[in-house]
Amino acid sequence: MRPIDLAREHSITPQAVRNYETDGLIPPAERTASGYRVYTDLHAAALRAFLGLVPAHGHATAREIMHALNTGRIDAALAAIDRGHAQLQRDRETLKAVAEAITHLTGTPAGEPANSRSAFTIGGLAHRLDVTTATLRNWEDAGIVVPQRSVAGHRTYDAADVRDAELAHLLRRGGYGLEQIAVVVQQVRTAGGTQALSKALDEWRLRLTLRGVAMLEGAHHLAGYLTFLDVPKLPG
């Protein structure tokens, strides 16, 4: 097959196919005596796999997976896929927790003391969310999460702060800007209305569904590519 033959299936340009080869996303092509590339079913399967992985895991992870496979590092490729599924599950759990929380949301009365059993330091909350402490400080600057301060200036996050941070983390991964998130969190915090929050959760739920379906489709194309590689199989 020629570059144009592979490109036509995906409505991309022949140059894009050549670029994917140069970037190591599909195996190197054989060359004719005059220097023209000759692609085979192996390359077609690799291209389907990569383009199927992009909507499922994102461009960077898709590149990581294909580079690993094309250099014989099957475990590294599978680890990258596992991380994607783990993140999707975490997003689903966070979405469920936030959705359940707003069904009986009443807001936290001003001046209510933090529950010591659910209080976090900035490092502890960062670890819980798997973000950096700088991220939490940025959210504080944006008015999204406003922790209590000790006399010495140390931050303490109570249950309501953790709820706001979980919500911010969810919406941030959904592509929402800090200003949008601040509005939604403020509505939750004051119980002044949950229409914007409900809409955001519905949109994010749809995005998770679409990503899950994309993962299934990407796995299908990836499995097709693996049939060309020396990958061990379970007996039976």
Short mmCIF file of C-alpha atoms in Angstrom, two decimals:
data_model
loop_
_atom_site.label_atom_id
_atom_site.label_comp_id
_atom_site.label_asym_id
_atom_site.label_seq_id
_atom_site.Cartn_x
_atom_site.Cartn_y
_atom_site.Cartn_z
CA MET A 1 0.00 0.00 0.00
CA ARG A 2 1.00 3.60 -0.60
CA PRO A 3 0.71 6.43 1.94
CA ILE A 4 -2.44 7.64 0.20
CA ASP A 5 -4.02 4.20 0.62
CA LEU A 6 -3.63 4.37 4.40
CA ALA A 7 -4.60 8.04 4.52
CA ARG A 8 -7.86 7.60 2.59
CA GLU A 9 -9.38 5.31 5.24
CA HIS A 10 -9.06 8.01 7.92
CA SER A 11 -9.57 11.12 5.79
CA ILE A 12 -6.07 12.37 6.55
CA THR A 13 -3.26 13.41 4.24
CA PRO A 14 -0.50 11.11 2.97
CA GLN A 15 1.96 13.50 4.62
CA ALA A 16 0.27 12.82 7.97
CA VAL A 17 0.90 9.11 7.47
CA ARG A 18 4.54 9.78 6.72
CA ASN A 19 4.77 11.99 9.81
CA TYR A 20 3.31 9.24 11.98
CA GLU A 21 5.98 6.90 10.67
CA THR A 22 8.72 9.45 11.34
CA ASP A 23 7.40 9.89 14.89
CA GLY A 24 7.51 6.14 15.52
CA LEU A 25 3.75 5.77 15.84
CA ILE A 26 3.65 3.19 13.08
CA PRO A 27 6.51 0.84 12.15
CA PRO A 28 9.06 1.89 9.51
CA ALA A 29 7.99 1.15 5.96
CA GLU A 30 9.97 -0.80 3.41
CA ARG A 31 11.30 1.23 0.49
CA THR A 32 11.32 0.48 -3.21
CA ALA A 33 14.51 0.84 -5.22
CA SER A 34 13.41 4.35 -6.13
CA GLY A 35 12.76 5.27 -2.49
CA TYR A 36 8.96 5.06 -2.35
CA ARG A 37 7.40 3.79 0.88
CA VAL A 38 5.57 0.47 0.82
CA TYR A 39 3.07 -0.11 3.61
CA THR A 40 1.39 -3.38 4.57
CA ASP A 41 -1.52 -4.58 6.70
CA LEU A 42 0.80 -4.20 9.70
CA HIS A 43 1.04 -0.45 9.13
CA ALA A 44 -2.68 -0.13 8.46
CA ALA A 45 -3.42 -1.88 11.78
CA ALA A 46 -0.94 0.32 13.65
CA LEU A 47 -2.50 3.47 12.22
CA ARG A 48 -6.00 2.32 13.18
CA ALA A 49 -4.75 1.57 16.68
CA PHE A 50 -3.13 4.96 17.18
CA LEU A 51 -6.05 6.96 15.79
CA GLY A 52 -8.44 4.85 17.88
CA LEU A 53 -6.44 5.45 21.06
CA VAL A 54 -6.35 9.24 20.71
CA PRO A 55 -10.03 9.93 21.58
CA ALA A 56 -9.88 7.25 24.29
CA HIS A 57 -6.70 8.25 26.13
CA GLY A 58 -5.58 11.55 24.64
CA HIS A 59 -2.82 12.25 22.15
CA ALA A 60 0.08 12.08 24.60
CA THR A 61 -0.91 8.72 26.09
CA ALA A 62 -1.72 7.30 22.66
CA ARG A 63 1.80 8.22 21.57
CA GLU A 64 3.22 6.63 24.71
CA ILE A 65 1.32 3.38 24.05
CA MET A 66 2.37 3.13 20.41
CA HIS A 67 6.00 3.99 21.12
CA ALA A 68 6.06 1.28 23.78
CA LEU A 69 4.51 -1.33 21.48
CA ASN A 70 6.75 -0.45 18.58
CA THR A 71 9.85 -0.88 20.73
CA GLY A 72 8.77 -4.19 22.25
CA ARG A 73 7.70 -2.82 25.66
CA ILE A 74 4.27 -4.40 25.94
CA ASP A 75 4.10 -4.00 29.74
CA ALA A 76 4.74 -0.27 29.49
CA ALA A 77 1.95 0.05 26.92
CA LEU A 78 -0.48 -1.88 29.13
CA ALA A 79 0.48 0.20 32.16
CA ALA A 80 -0.42 3.37 30.28
CA ILE A 81 -3.78 1.88 29.34
CA ASP A 82 -4.38 0.81 32.95
CA ARG A 83 -3.77 4.37 34.12
CA GLY A 84 -6.41 5.63 31.74
CA HIS A 85 -9.00 3.16 32.99
CA ALA A 86 -8.10 3.91 36.60
CA GLN A 87 -8.56 7.64 36.00
CA LEU A 88 -11.91 7.04 34.34
CA GLN A 89 -13.05 5.00 37.34
CA ARG A 90 -11.85 7.71 39.72
CA ASP A 91 -13.77 10.33 37.74
CA ARG A 92 -16.92 8.21 37.91
CA GLU A 93 -16.58 7.78 41.66
CA THR A 94 -15.99 11.50 42.16
CA LEU A 95 -18.94 12.37 39.94
CA LYS A 96 -21.17 10.02 41.92
CA ALA A 97 -20.00 11.45 45.24
CA VAL A 98 -20.65 15.04 44.14
CA ALA A 99 -24.05 14.16 42.63
CA GLU A 100 -25.08 12.46 45.86
CA ALA A 101 -23.81 15.38 47.93
CA ILE A 102 -25.90 18.01 46.15
CA THR A 103 -29.13 16.05 46.59
CA HIS A 104 -29.18 17.12 50.23
CA LEU A 105 -26.93 20.16 50.04
CA THR A 106 -27.71 22.81 52.61
CA GLY A 107 -24.40 24.63 52.73
CA THR A 108 -21.99 24.98 55.62
CA PRO A 109 -23.10 27.56 58.19
CA ALA A 110 -20.66 30.42 58.61
CA GLY A 111 -18.32 29.91 61.52
CA GLU A 112 -18.99 26.18 61.81
CA PRO A 113 -15.87 24.49 63.23
CA ALA A 114 -14.04 21.97 61.08
CA ASN A 115 -14.62 18.34 61.88
CA SER A 116 -11.26 17.10 63.14
CA ARG A 117 -11.85 13.67 61.63
CA SER A 118 -12.20 15.14 58.15
CA ALA A 119 -9.73 18.03 58.38
CA PHE A 120 -6.79 18.07 55.99
CA THR A 121 -3.57 19.99 55.69
CA ILE A 122 -2.73 21.37 52.26
CA GLY A 123 -0.32 18.47 51.72
CA GLY A 124 -2.89 15.91 52.83
CA LEU A 125 -5.59 17.27 50.54
CA ALA A 126 -3.16 17.51 47.63
CA HIS A 127 -2.30 13.84 48.16
CA ARG A 128 -5.98 12.88 48.35
CA LEU A 129 -6.72 14.57 45.03
CA ASP A 130 -3.39 13.70 43.40
CA VAL A 131 -2.67 17.36 42.62
CA THR A 132 0.10 19.69 43.67
CA THR A 133 -0.09 22.10 46.59
CA ALA A 134 0.45 24.88 44.04
CA THR A 135 -2.82 23.83 42.37
CA LEU A 136 -4.69 24.18 45.66
CA ARG A 137 -3.17 27.61 46.16
CA ASN A 138 -4.32 28.62 42.67
CA TRP A 139 -7.83 27.44 43.50
CA GLU A 140 -7.69 29.48 46.70
CA ASP A 141 -6.63 32.58 44.74
CA ALA A 142 -9.62 32.00 42.44
CA GLY A 143 -11.98 31.78 45.43
CA ILE A 144 -12.82 28.13 44.77
CA VAL A 145 -11.50 26.63 47.99
CA VAL A 146 -11.07 28.91 51.00
CA PRO A 147 -9.48 27.04 53.92
CA GLN A 148 -9.23 28.23 57.49
CA ARG A 149 -5.87 29.66 58.58
CA SER A 150 -4.17 29.10 61.90
CA VAL A 151 -2.38 31.88 63.77
CA ALA A 152 0.83 30.63 62.19
CA GLY A 153 -0.78 30.78 58.73
CA HIS A 154 -1.22 27.04 58.18
CA ARG A 155 -4.20 26.04 56.05
CA THR A 156 -6.85 23.62 57.32
CA TYR A 157 -9.46 22.13 55.00
CA ASP A 158 -12.70 20.90 56.59
CA ALA A 159 -15.35 18.62 55.09
CA ALA A 160 -16.97 21.45 53.10
CA ASP A 161 -13.58 22.49 51.71
CA VAL A 162 -12.85 18.92 50.68
CA ARG A 163 -16.22 18.77 48.91
CA ASP A 164 -15.44 22.00 47.04
CA ALA A 165 -11.98 20.74 46.11
CA GLU A 166 -13.35 17.42 44.84
CA LEU A 167 -15.87 19.31 42.74
CA ALA A 168 -13.21 21.66 41.40
CA HIS A 169 -10.98 18.73 40.51
CA LEU A 170 -13.81 17.03 38.64
CA LEU A 171 -14.80 20.10 36.67
CA ARG A 172 -11.17 21.01 35.92
CA ARG A 173 -10.67 17.62 34.26
CA GLY A 174 -13.86 18.29 32.34
CA GLY A 175 -12.25 21.31 30.75
CA TYR A 176 -13.91 24.05 32.81
CA GLY A 177 -12.02 27.24 33.55
CA LEU A 178 -11.34 28.48 37.07
CA GLU A 179 -13.86 31.32 36.76
CA GLN A 180 -16.63 28.88 35.75
CA ILE A 181 -15.71 26.52 38.56
CA ALA A 182 -15.74 29.35 41.10
CA VAL A 183 -19.32 30.22 40.13
CA VAL A 184 -20.49 26.62 40.45
CA VAL A 185 -18.72 26.07 43.77
CA GLN A 186 -20.14 29.32 45.13
CA GLN A 187 -23.63 28.10 44.29
CA VAL A 188 -22.96 24.88 46.14
CA ARG A 189 -21.41 26.68 49.07
CA THR A 190 -24.32 29.04 49.55
CA ALA A 191 -27.07 26.64 48.40
CA GLY A 192 -28.31 29.45 46.22
CA GLY A 193 -29.14 27.15 43.34
CA THR A 194 -27.78 24.03 41.71
CA GLN A 195 -28.88 24.50 38.11
CA ALA A 196 -25.38 25.30 36.88
CA LEU A 197 -23.96 22.46 38.92
CA SER A 198 -26.49 19.94 37.62
CA LYS A 199 -25.80 21.01 34.05
CA ALA A 200 -22.05 20.67 34.59
CA LEU A 201 -22.46 17.21 36.08
CA ASP A 202 -24.72 16.09 33.22
CA GLU A 203 -22.17 17.32 30.67
CA TRP A 204 -19.31 15.60 32.49
CA ARG A 205 -21.33 12.37 32.83
CA LEU A 206 -21.82 12.39 29.05
CA ARG A 207 -18.09 13.00 28.53
CA LEU A 208 -17.27 10.02 30.73
CA THR A 209 -19.69 7.85 28.78
CA LEU A 210 -18.21 8.93 25.47
CA ARG A 211 -14.70 8.33 26.76
CA GLY A 212 -15.65 4.85 27.98
CA VAL A 213 -17.08 3.99 24.57
CA ALA A 214 -13.96 5.41 22.91
CA MET A 215 -11.83 3.16 25.12
CA LEU A 216 -13.75 0.11 23.91
CA GLU A 217 -13.33 1.16 20.29
CA GLY A 218 -9.66 1.95 20.83
CA ALA A 219 -9.11 -1.43 22.50
CA HIS A 220 -10.71 -3.14 19.50
CA HIS A 221 -8.29 -1.52 17.07
CA LEU A 222 -5.38 -2.08 19.43
CA ALA A 223 -6.21 -5.78 19.65
CA GLY A 224 -6.13 -5.91 15.86
CA TYR A 225 -2.63 -4.46 15.86
CA LEU A 226 -1.42 -6.84 18.56
CA THR A 227 -2.17 -9.80 16.28
CA PHE A 228 0.81 -8.66 14.19
CA LEU A 229 3.16 -8.40 17.18
CA ASP A 230 4.91 -11.03 19.25
CA VAL A 231 2.62 -10.68 22.27
CA PRO A 232 2.16 -13.62 24.69
CA LYS A 233 -1.35 -15.04 24.98
CA LEU A 234 -3.12 -16.84 27.77
CA PRO A 235 -3.35 -20.61 27.23
CA GLY A 236 -6.66 -21.98 26.03
#
